[in-house]
């Protein structure tokens, strides 16, 4: 009988977290392109072996995460570890906060999808357009350059909620599956419910609750007002949190914008004061092929006015396309006393006016 010894198993793949060694560079237009072929975007399928492709992508993404972080930190932003006060070597979840967060009168909070890396809006946009467009860089620079009241910025981290002890860092589920293994055919490391989780941040619900219950009260002025963006699954999570805690946040949260597919994935907005707020101060930006801001049907499902996000590809593309519209909405709410959204009159087919 033949049997396979461990010594005969293929070694796991390794790629350097070095953009140049991987064959890529960021050009003068902030595009990531092949060095050999300056028009070629990142190539995931370098092999028929899925494991090789995944490990190569993780090395590539590691390079870009480092690039994004260095540029974010050079843009009047700081890394803040949660729970607050946790040293870098202990289990923590990093978020970005602006350097003026302790003194700002208005705070813009971004809650991304639960599978995205910190600071990344859409990997597709980074790969096909520019690093700044697909990350929070253009977003924060727009706030800093166009908002007259100089609001503070908080970028939550709903995706990197697994603690990788070997690397002493928080990672996404996608990164977890790409971490080094004993053999190329070994299964992913098991996730220990205690050792690989951070207390108070075991899932996106806990993380978002921590942002409101712990971070904002301790880091911001008592009378700060807040605008919130919730992308993808973060939208219904923050809606559910605010609805259950509206007695605390009524009058402090000024406006909410969510990005979503065409169906509201959460529970219906209940009755009471929060329902009235949601109807008058919330907007849903929905995947659609119609031009950005075209009024759409869906108010019955989403509980608020719905508008086209200007793209119909995937939810992660909403933010790079629609964030300027969201920021204009926030500015309008804050500039106009008593502002409220009126129900849009929508008729026609496919949800379009």
XYZ file of N, CA, C and O in Angstrom, residues 56-209:
616
model
N -0.882 35.422 -3.058
C -0.332 36.554 -3.810
C -1.174 37.804 -3.610
O -0.657 38.903 -3.397
N -2.508 37.658 -3.656
C -3.390 38.815 -3.460
C -3.193 39.428 -2.075
O -3.186 40.652 -1.928
N -3.028 38.593 -1.052
C -2.841 39.120 0.292
C -1.555 39.924 0.401
O -1.511 40.973 1.046
N -0.487 39.458 -0.232
C 0.771 40.212 -0.236
C 0.580 41.558 -0.941
O 1.058 42.601 -0.477
N -0.130 41.540 -2.051
C -0.433 42.760 -2.808
C -1.262 43.721 -1.960
O -0.953 44.918 -1.849
N -2.324 43.206 -1.325
C -3.178 44.051 -0.501
C -2.440 44.602 0.714
O -2.707 45.721 1.160
N -1.522 43.815 1.267
C -0.719 44.295 2.397
C 0.070 45.540 2.004
O 0.139 46.515 2.764
N 0.650 45.516 0.814
C 1.394 46.687 0.328
C 0.499 47.912 0.248
O 0.886 49.016 0.659
N -0.701 47.730 -0.261
C -1.609 48.863 -0.433
C -2.174 49.341 0.895
O -2.372 50.546 1.093
N -2.423 48.421 1.815
C -2.870 48.850 3.147
C -1.821 49.740 3.798
O -2.147 50.751 4.446
N -0.552 49.380 3.665
C 0.530 50.189 4.223
C 0.596 51.551 3.546
O 0.783 52.579 4.210
N 0.440 51.571 2.227
C 0.470 52.833 1.492
C -0.667 53.731 1.927
O -0.476 54.939 2.175
N -1.867 53.160 2.030
C -3.040 53.935 2.449
C -2.838 54.469 3.858
O -3.101 55.649 4.133
N -2.372 53.620 4.769
C -2.214 54.057 6.153
C -1.221 55.203 6.271
O -1.491 56.189 6.983
N -0.097 55.119 5.576
C 0.899 56.191 5.672
C 0.328 57.502 5.155
O 0.594 58.578 5.712
N -0.476 57.445 4.110
C -1.065 58.655 3.545
C -2.208 59.193 4.400
O -2.402 60.416 4.504
N -2.964 58.292 5.015
C -4.034 58.730 5.932
C -3.421 59.432 7.140
O -3.880 60.511 7.554
N -2.380 58.848 7.720
C -1.754 59.432 8.906
C -1.066 60.763 8.588
O -0.838 61.570 9.491
N -0.752 60.983 7.328
C -0.165 62.255 6.906
C -1.233 63.290 6.576
O -0.919 64.399 6.129
N -2.503 62.922 6.805
C -3.632 63.796 6.461
C -4.405 64.223 7.707
O -5.639 64.227 7.715
N -3.679 64.568 8.753
C -4.282 65.013 10.015
C -5.205 63.958 10.610
O -6.265 64.269 11.168
N -4.797 62.693 10.485
C -5.538 61.579 11.055
C -4.608 60.772 11.957
O -3.386 60.791 11.789
N -5.193 60.038 12.903
C -4.419 59.221 13.835
C -5.023 57.825 13.921
O -6.206 57.627 13.654
N -4.176 56.850 14.310
C -4.669 55.515 14.620
C -5.060 55.483 16.091
O -4.299 55.918 16.952
N -6.228 54.962 16.383
C -6.698 54.832 17.762
C -7.070 53.375 18.007
O -7.829 52.791 17.229
N -6.514 52.787 19.053
C -6.781 51.387 19.361
C -7.990 51.246 20.273
O -8.128 51.979 21.252
N -8.832 50.277 19.944
C -9.994 49.957 20.782
C -9.850 48.545 21.334
O -9.407 47.649 20.612
N -10.241 48.346 22.595
C -10.724 49.339 23.559
C -9.696 50.460 23.786
O -8.493 50.234 23.671
N -10.197 51.644 24.076
C -9.335 52.808 24.248
C -8.248 52.530 25.276
O -8.507 51.969 26.340
N -7.032 52.939 24.941
C -5.909 52.766 25.848
C -5.173 51.451 25.699
O -4.178 51.210 26.396
N -5.632 50.584 24.790
C -4.969 49.290 24.609
C -3.623 49.474 23.913
O -3.562 50.117 22.859
N -2.527 48.923 24.445
C -1.226 49.036 23.773
C -1.208 48.233 22.478
O -1.986 47.267 22.320
N -0.331 48.570 21.541
C -0.324 47.933 20.219
C -0.096 46.424 20.239
O -0.509 45.724 19.311
N 0.574 45.910 21.276
C 0.881 44.479 21.313
C -0.247 43.636 21.904
O -0.182 42.409 21.862
N -1.251 44.278 22.474
C -2.376 43.559 23.069
C -3.552 43.529 22.079
O -3.634 44.382 21.186
N -4.454 42.568 22.218
C -5.576 42.486 21.276
C -6.371 43.789 21.204
O -6.857 44.288 22.214
N -6.472 44.329 20.010
C -7.176 45.596 19.821
C -7.690 45.690 18.395
O -7.259 44.944 17.511
N -8.602 46.608 18.183
C -9.126 46.931 16.860
C -8.740 48.376 16.550
O -9.137 49.286 17.295
N -7.979 48.637 15.492
C -7.609 50.018 15.162
C -8.712 50.732 14.394
O -9.427 50.127 13.593
N -8.874 52.004 14.658
C -9.743 52.869 13.864
C -8.951 54.132 13.541
O -7.883 54.376 14.111
N -9.464 54.927 12.616
C -8.859 56.224 12.321
C -9.708 57.330 12.946
O -10.947 57.316 12.835
N -9.054 58.281 13.572
C -9.739 59.468 14.089
C -8.952 60.702 13.681
O -7.719 60.674 13.638
N -9.655 61.773 13.376
C -8.971 63.010 12.995
C -8.334 63.652 14.216
O -8.769 63.456 15.354
N -7.294 64.420 13.988
C -6.557 65.032 15.091
C -7.369 66.102 15.812
O -7.008 66.503 16.918
N -8.479 66.538 15.203
C -9.321 67.552 15.853
C -10.553 66.941 16.523
O -11.501 67.660 16.863
N -10.564 65.626 16.715
C -11.772 64.964 17.214
C -12.161 65.441 18.615
O -13.334 65.468 18.970
N -11.195 65.855 19.412
C -11.492 66.278 20.784
C -12.100 67.671 20.850
O -12.690 68.039 21.868
N -11.973 68.457 19.765
C -12.428 69.853 19.806
C -13.492 70.178 18.760
O -14.039 71.284 18.776
N -13.794 69.253 17.856
C -14.727 69.554 16.768
C -16.159 69.717 17.299
O -16.541 69.113 18.300
N -16.926 70.539 16.590
C -18.338 70.719 16.931
C -19.237 69.725 16.201
O -20.363 69.474 16.617
N -18.707 69.182 15.088
C -19.454 68.196 14.295
C -18.530 67.054 13.948
O -17.342 67.268 13.657
N -19.067 65.841 13.988
C -18.280 64.641 13.720
C -18.954 63.830 12.626
O -20.155 63.571 12.679
N -18.177 63.428 11.618
C -18.672 62.548 10.557
C -18.122 61.153 10.822
O -16.906 60.949 10.888
N -19.028 60.195 11.003
C -18.652 58.816 11.326
C -18.903 57.935 10.113
O -20.018 57.924 9.566
N -17.870 57.199 9.697
C -18.022 56.262 8.584
C -17.973 54.836 9.102
O -17.004 54.424 9.746
N -19.029 54.079 8.812
C -19.140 52.670 9.187
C -19.193 51.856 7.907
O -20.181 51.905 7.176
N -18.124 51.116 7.622
C -18.034 50.386 6.366
C -18.601 48.983 6.446
O -19.115 48.544 7.473
N -18.490 48.277 5.339
C -18.981 46.904 5.272
C -18.126 45.993 6.141
O -16.936 46.241 6.356
N -18.735 44.913 6.604
C -18.078 44.069 7.605
C -17.034 43.122 7.034
O -16.574 42.228 7.741
N -16.645 43.293 5.802
C -15.557 42.468 5.246
C -14.440 43.325 4.659
O -13.486 42.806 4.105
N -14.555 44.640 4.810
C -13.540 45.519 4.244
C -12.419 45.806 5.242
O -12.631 45.846 6.453
N -11.223 46.052 4.705
C -10.100 46.467 5.527
C -10.275 47.908 5.977
O -10.949 48.711 5.322
N -9.651 48.257 7.093
C -9.684 49.628 7.583
C -9.144 50.580 6.516
O -8.054 50.386 5.986
N -9.924 51.598 6.211
C -9.482 52.601 5.246
C -9.778 52.279 3.799
O -9.535 53.105 2.922
N -10.321 51.086 3.532
C -10.635 50.684 2.164
C -12.142 50.814 1.934
O -12.944 50.317 2.717
N -12.501 51.485 0.848
C -13.909 51.573 0.458
C -14.255 50.468 -0.526
O -15.268 49.802 -0.385
N -13.404 50.289 -1.532
C -13.667 49.292 -2.570
C -12.349 48.867 -3.203
O -11.692 49.678 -3.870
N -11.964 47.612 -3.011
C -10.737 47.106 -3.642
C -10.841 47.184 -5.167
O -9.838 47.420 -5.855
N -12.050 47.002 -5.711
C -12.215 47.100 -7.165
C -11.831 48.482 -7.663
O -11.162 48.629 -8.694
N -12.254 49.513 -6.931
C -11.953 50.881 -7.349
C -10.464 51.167 -7.222
O -9.871 51.845 -8.070
N -9.840 50.663 -6.170
C -8.395 50.830 -6.020
C -7.672 50.208 -7.210
O -6.751 50.798 -7.779
N -8.088 48.996 -7.597
C -7.406 48.298 -8.673
C -7.682 48.861 -10.046
O -6.795 48.867 -10.900
N -8.885 49.380 -10.278
C -9.255 49.830 -11.610
C -9.119 51.335 -11.803
O -8.913 51.798 -12.934
N -9.238 52.097 -10.704
C -9.133 53.555 -10.823
C -7.882 54.034 -10.082
O -6.785 53.897 -10.602
N -8.034 54.574 -8.886
C -6.863 55.051 -8.142
C -6.937 54.601 -6.693
O -8.012 54.267 -6.187
N -5.783 54.624 -6.025
C -5.731 54.256 -4.612
C -6.569 55.224 -3.787
O -7.335 54.823 -2.911
N -6.462 56.504 -4.085
C -7.198 57.514 -3.311
C -8.700 57.384 -3.497
O -9.474 57.545 -2.550
N -9.138 57.069 -4.719
C -10.577 56.964 -4.991
C -11.193 55.748 -4.313
O -12.336 55.800 -3.847
N -10.448 54.648 -4.237
C -10.990 53.429 -3.675
C -10.772 53.284 -2.183
O -11.253 52.327 -1.567
N -10.073 54.241 -1.590
C -9.846 54.243 -0.147
C -10.515 55.473 0.455
O -11.208 56.213 -0.232
N -10.285 55.698 1.752
C -10.889 56.867 2.396
C -10.128 58.148 2.102
O -10.546 59.228 2.551
N -9.041 58.077 1.335
C -8.207 59.264 1.124
C -8.979 60.406 0.459
O -8.991 61.532 0.964
N -9.612 60.132 -0.675
C -10.389 61.195 -1.335
C -11.523 61.665 -0.428
O -11.847 62.862 -0.392
N -12.127 60.746 0.273
C -13.235 61.065 1.183
C -12.798 62.047 2.269
O -13.415 63.109 2.455
N -11.722 61.743 2.987
C -11.300 62.629 4.067
C -10.747 63.945 3.533
O -10.957 65.004 4.140
N -10.074 63.901 2.381
C -9.545 65.144 1.813
C -10.675 66.058 1.364
O -10.575 67.292 1.476
N -11.764 65.477 0.863
C -12.921 66.288 0.474
C -13.543 66.962 1.691
O -13.892 68.149 1.659
N -13.698 66.214 2.768
C -14.234 66.805 4.004
C -13.347 67.947 4.474
O -13.830 69.040 4.806
N -12.050 67.710 4.483
C -11.116 68.696 5.014
C -11.024 69.950 4.141
O -10.749 71.034 4.650
N -11.291 69.807 2.860
C -11.108 70.946 1.956
C -12.397 71.681 1.622
O -12.348 72.819 1.133
N -13.562 71.077 1.879
C -14.814 71.714 1.457
C -15.785 72.022 2.586
O -16.729 72.785 2.377
N -15.591 71.440 3.762
C -16.539 71.671 4.863
C -16.131 72.908 5.649
O -15.063 72.930 6.271
N -16.957 73.948 5.649
C -16.572 75.207 6.302
C -16.423 75.111 7.814
O -15.688 75.900 8.420
N -17.091 74.130 8.447
C -17.020 74.041 9.906
C -15.954 73.073 10.403
O -15.868 72.789 11.588
N -15.111 72.559 9.466
C -13.986 71.691 9.827
C -14.406 70.559 10.764
O -13.919 70.438 11.899
N -15.300 69.672 10.305
C -15.766 68.600 11.187
C -14.672 67.581 11.491
O -13.717 67.418 10.726
N -14.838 66.883 12.606
C -13.973 65.769 12.909
C -14.388 64.556 12.091
O -15.492 64.509 11.533
N -13.497 63.572 12.016
C -13.750 62.377 11.211
C -13.419 61.144 12.044
O -12.386 61.090 12.708
N -14.290 60.157 11.991
C -14.034 58.873 12.639
C -14.316 57.766 11.625
O -15.425 57.670 11.107
N -13.300 56.958 11.339
C -13.430 55.838 10.410
C -13.417 54.557 11.231
O -12.385 54.157 11.763
N -14.584 53.931 11.356
C -14.686 52.699 12.139
C -14.068 51.535 11.371
O -13.680 51.655 10.207
N -13.991 50.390 12.041
C -13.324 49.220 11.459
C -14.188 47.980 11.682
O -13.901 47.140 12.527
N -15.254 47.867 10.911
C -16.189 46.760 11.087
C -15.701 45.468 10.444
O -16.323 44.418 10.621
N -14.597 45.526 9.707
C -14.121 44.353 8.993
C -12.998 43.592 9.664
O -12.985 42.363 9.685
N -12.017 44.306 10.224
C -10.850 43.649 10.814
C -11.122 43.309 12.280
O -10.588 43.931 13.196
N -11.940 42.291 12.499
C -12.361 41.950 13.857
C -11.801 40.616 14.344
O -12.222 40.113 15.390
N -10.848 40.048 13.606
C -10.162 38.830 14.040
C -8.759 39.196 14.498
O -8.031 39.903 13.787
N -8.377 38.732 15.689
C -7.047 39.050 16.221
C -6.072 37.939 15.839
O -6.192 36.797 16.274
N -5.109 38.297 14.988
C -4.066 37.360 14.553
C -2.907 37.471 15.528
O -2.129 38.415 15.485
N -2.809 36.515 16.425
C -1.809 36.583 17.489
C -0.388 36.520 16.945
O 0.508 37.190 17.465
N -0.177 35.729 15.899
C 1.169 35.621 15.346
C 1.682 36.920 14.772
O 2.892 37.175 14.767
N 0.781 37.748 14.283
C 1.181 39.031 13.709
C 0.844 40.213 14.587
O 1.143 41.357 14.243
N 0.198 39.952 15.727
C -0.218 41.000 16.663
C -0.976 42.120 15.948
O -0.675 43.293 16.076
N -1.984 41.709 15.196
C -2.786 42.694 14.458
C -4.173 42.143 14.186
O -4.404 40.925 14.197
N -5.094 43.060 13.952
C -6.465 42.688 13.605
C -6.561 42.497 12.100
O -5.970 43.259 11.326
N -7.304 41.480 11.674
C -7.418 41.173 10.250
C -8.863 40.856 9.895
O -9.690 40.565 10.753
N -9.152 40.889 8.611
C -10.465 40.500 8.100
C -10.524 38.984 7.924
O -9.506 38.290 7.979
N -11.724 38.494 7.663
C -11.878 37.073 7.356
C -11.100 36.708 6.094
O -10.511 35.628 6.001
N -11.066 37.613 5.120
C -10.336 37.361 3.878
C -8.847 37.189 4.151
O -8.211 36.267 3.632
N -8.277 38.077 4.962
C -6.860 37.952 5.309
C -6.612 36.686 6.117
O -5.590 36.007 5.932
N -7.531 36.356 7.010
C -7.361 35.159 7.846
C -7.156 33.910 6.990
O -6.305 33.078 7.280
N -7.941 33.793 5.921
C -7.828 32.609 5.071
C -6.526 32.592 4.281
O -6.131 31.543 3.759
N -5.845 33.731 4.180
C -4.590 33.807 3.438
C -3.357 33.716 4.334
O -2.231 33.704 3.835
N -3.546 33.646 5.662
C -2.406 33.577 6.577
C -1.602 32.301 6.346
O -2.133 31.293 5.858
N -0.300 32.312 6.693
C 0.557 31.140 6.446
C 0.001 29.870 7.082
O -0.532 29.887 8.189
N 0.139 28.773 6.346
C -0.292 27.460 6.817
C 0.904 26.501 6.808
O 1.926 26.769 6.168
N 0.768 25.385 7.495
C 1.857 24.421 7.535
C 2.164 23.884 6.143
O 3.326 23.759 5.750
N 1.116 23.577 5.404
C 1.255 23.084 4.039
C 0.269 23.834 3.147
O -0.720 24.383 3.620
N 0.518 23.806 1.857
C -0.375 24.493 0.918
C -1.774 23.881 0.914
O -2.748 24.545 0.551
N -1.868 22.630 1.331
C -3.165 21.950 1.337
C -3.788 21.914 2.729
O -4.840 21.294 2.915
N -3.171 22.560 3.694
C -3.723 22.589 5.051
C -4.971 23.466 5.099
O -5.077 24.446 4.341
N -5.900 23.168 5.995
C -7.071 24.038 6.149
C -6.675 25.339 6.856
O -5.602 25.415 7.461
N -7.523 26.357 6.799
C -7.216 27.599 7.530
C -7.136 27.336 9.026
O -7.694 26.367 9.537
N -6.420 28.201 9.720
C -6.365 28.084 11.172
C -7.762 28.236 11.763
O -8.558 29.046 11.286
N -8.037 27.444 12.786
C -9.319 27.576 13.464
C -9.370 28.904 14.221
O -8.359 29.382 14.727
N -10.560 29.472 14.295
C -10.752 30.732 15.013
C -11.199 30.420 16.430
O -12.255 29.815 16.634
N -10.387 30.805 17.392
C -10.725 30.620 18.799
C -11.636 31.769 19.227
O -11.274 32.944 19.083
N -12.791 31.434 19.751
C -13.791 32.445 20.096
C -13.296 33.443 21.135
O -13.830 34.554 21.239
N -12.284 33.074 21.898
C -11.749 33.979 22.913
C -10.413 34.574 22.492
O -10.214 35.791 22.506
N -9.460 33.731 22.101
C -8.098 34.190 21.807
C -8.011 35.005 20.532
O -7.122 35.845 20.399
N -8.915 34.770 19.583
C -8.853 35.479 18.305
C -9.947 36.538 18.177
O -10.245 36.987 17.064
N -10.511 36.930 19.294
C -11.494 38.013 19.304
C -11.082 39.066 20.320
O -10.339 38.786 21.267
N -11.560 40.271 20.108
C -11.261 41.381 21.007
C -12.518 41.693 21.812
O -13.594 41.899 21.225
N -12.432 41.715 23.135
C -13.612 41.991 23.970
C -14.308 43.288 23.564
O -13.671 44.324 23.371
N -15.621 43.200 23.424
C -16.394 44.374 23.032
C -16.431 44.626 21.542
O -17.080 45.569 21.081
N -15.742 43.769 20.772
C -15.668 43.952 19.315
C -15.722 42.599 18.609
O -15.032 42.382 17.613
N -16.527 41.687 19.135
C -16.550 40.341 18.581
C -17.284 40.254 17.252
O -17.121 39.287 16.516
N -18.091 41.237 16.944
C -18.730 41.314 15.630
C -19.023 42.777 15.324
O -18.748 43.673 16.145
N -19.572 43.031 14.142
C -19.817 44.410 13.730
C -20.821 45.107 14.634
O -20.718 46.317 14.878
N -21.792 44.363 15.148
C -22.768 44.968 16.062
C -22.089 45.514 17.307
O -22.363 46.659 17.737
N -21.216 44.709 17.918
C -20.501 45.153 19.122
C -19.574 46.318 18.806
O -19.463 47.272 19.589
N -18.908 46.257 17.670
C -17.966 47.322 17.308
C -18.689 48.654 17.130
O -18.242 49.684 17.649
N -19.801 48.632 16.417
C -20.552 49.869 16.192
C -21.121 50.392 17.502
O -21.086 51.606 17.772
N -21.617 49.507 18.350
C -22.107 49.939 19.662
C -20.990 50.572 20.467
O -21.200 51.574 21.168
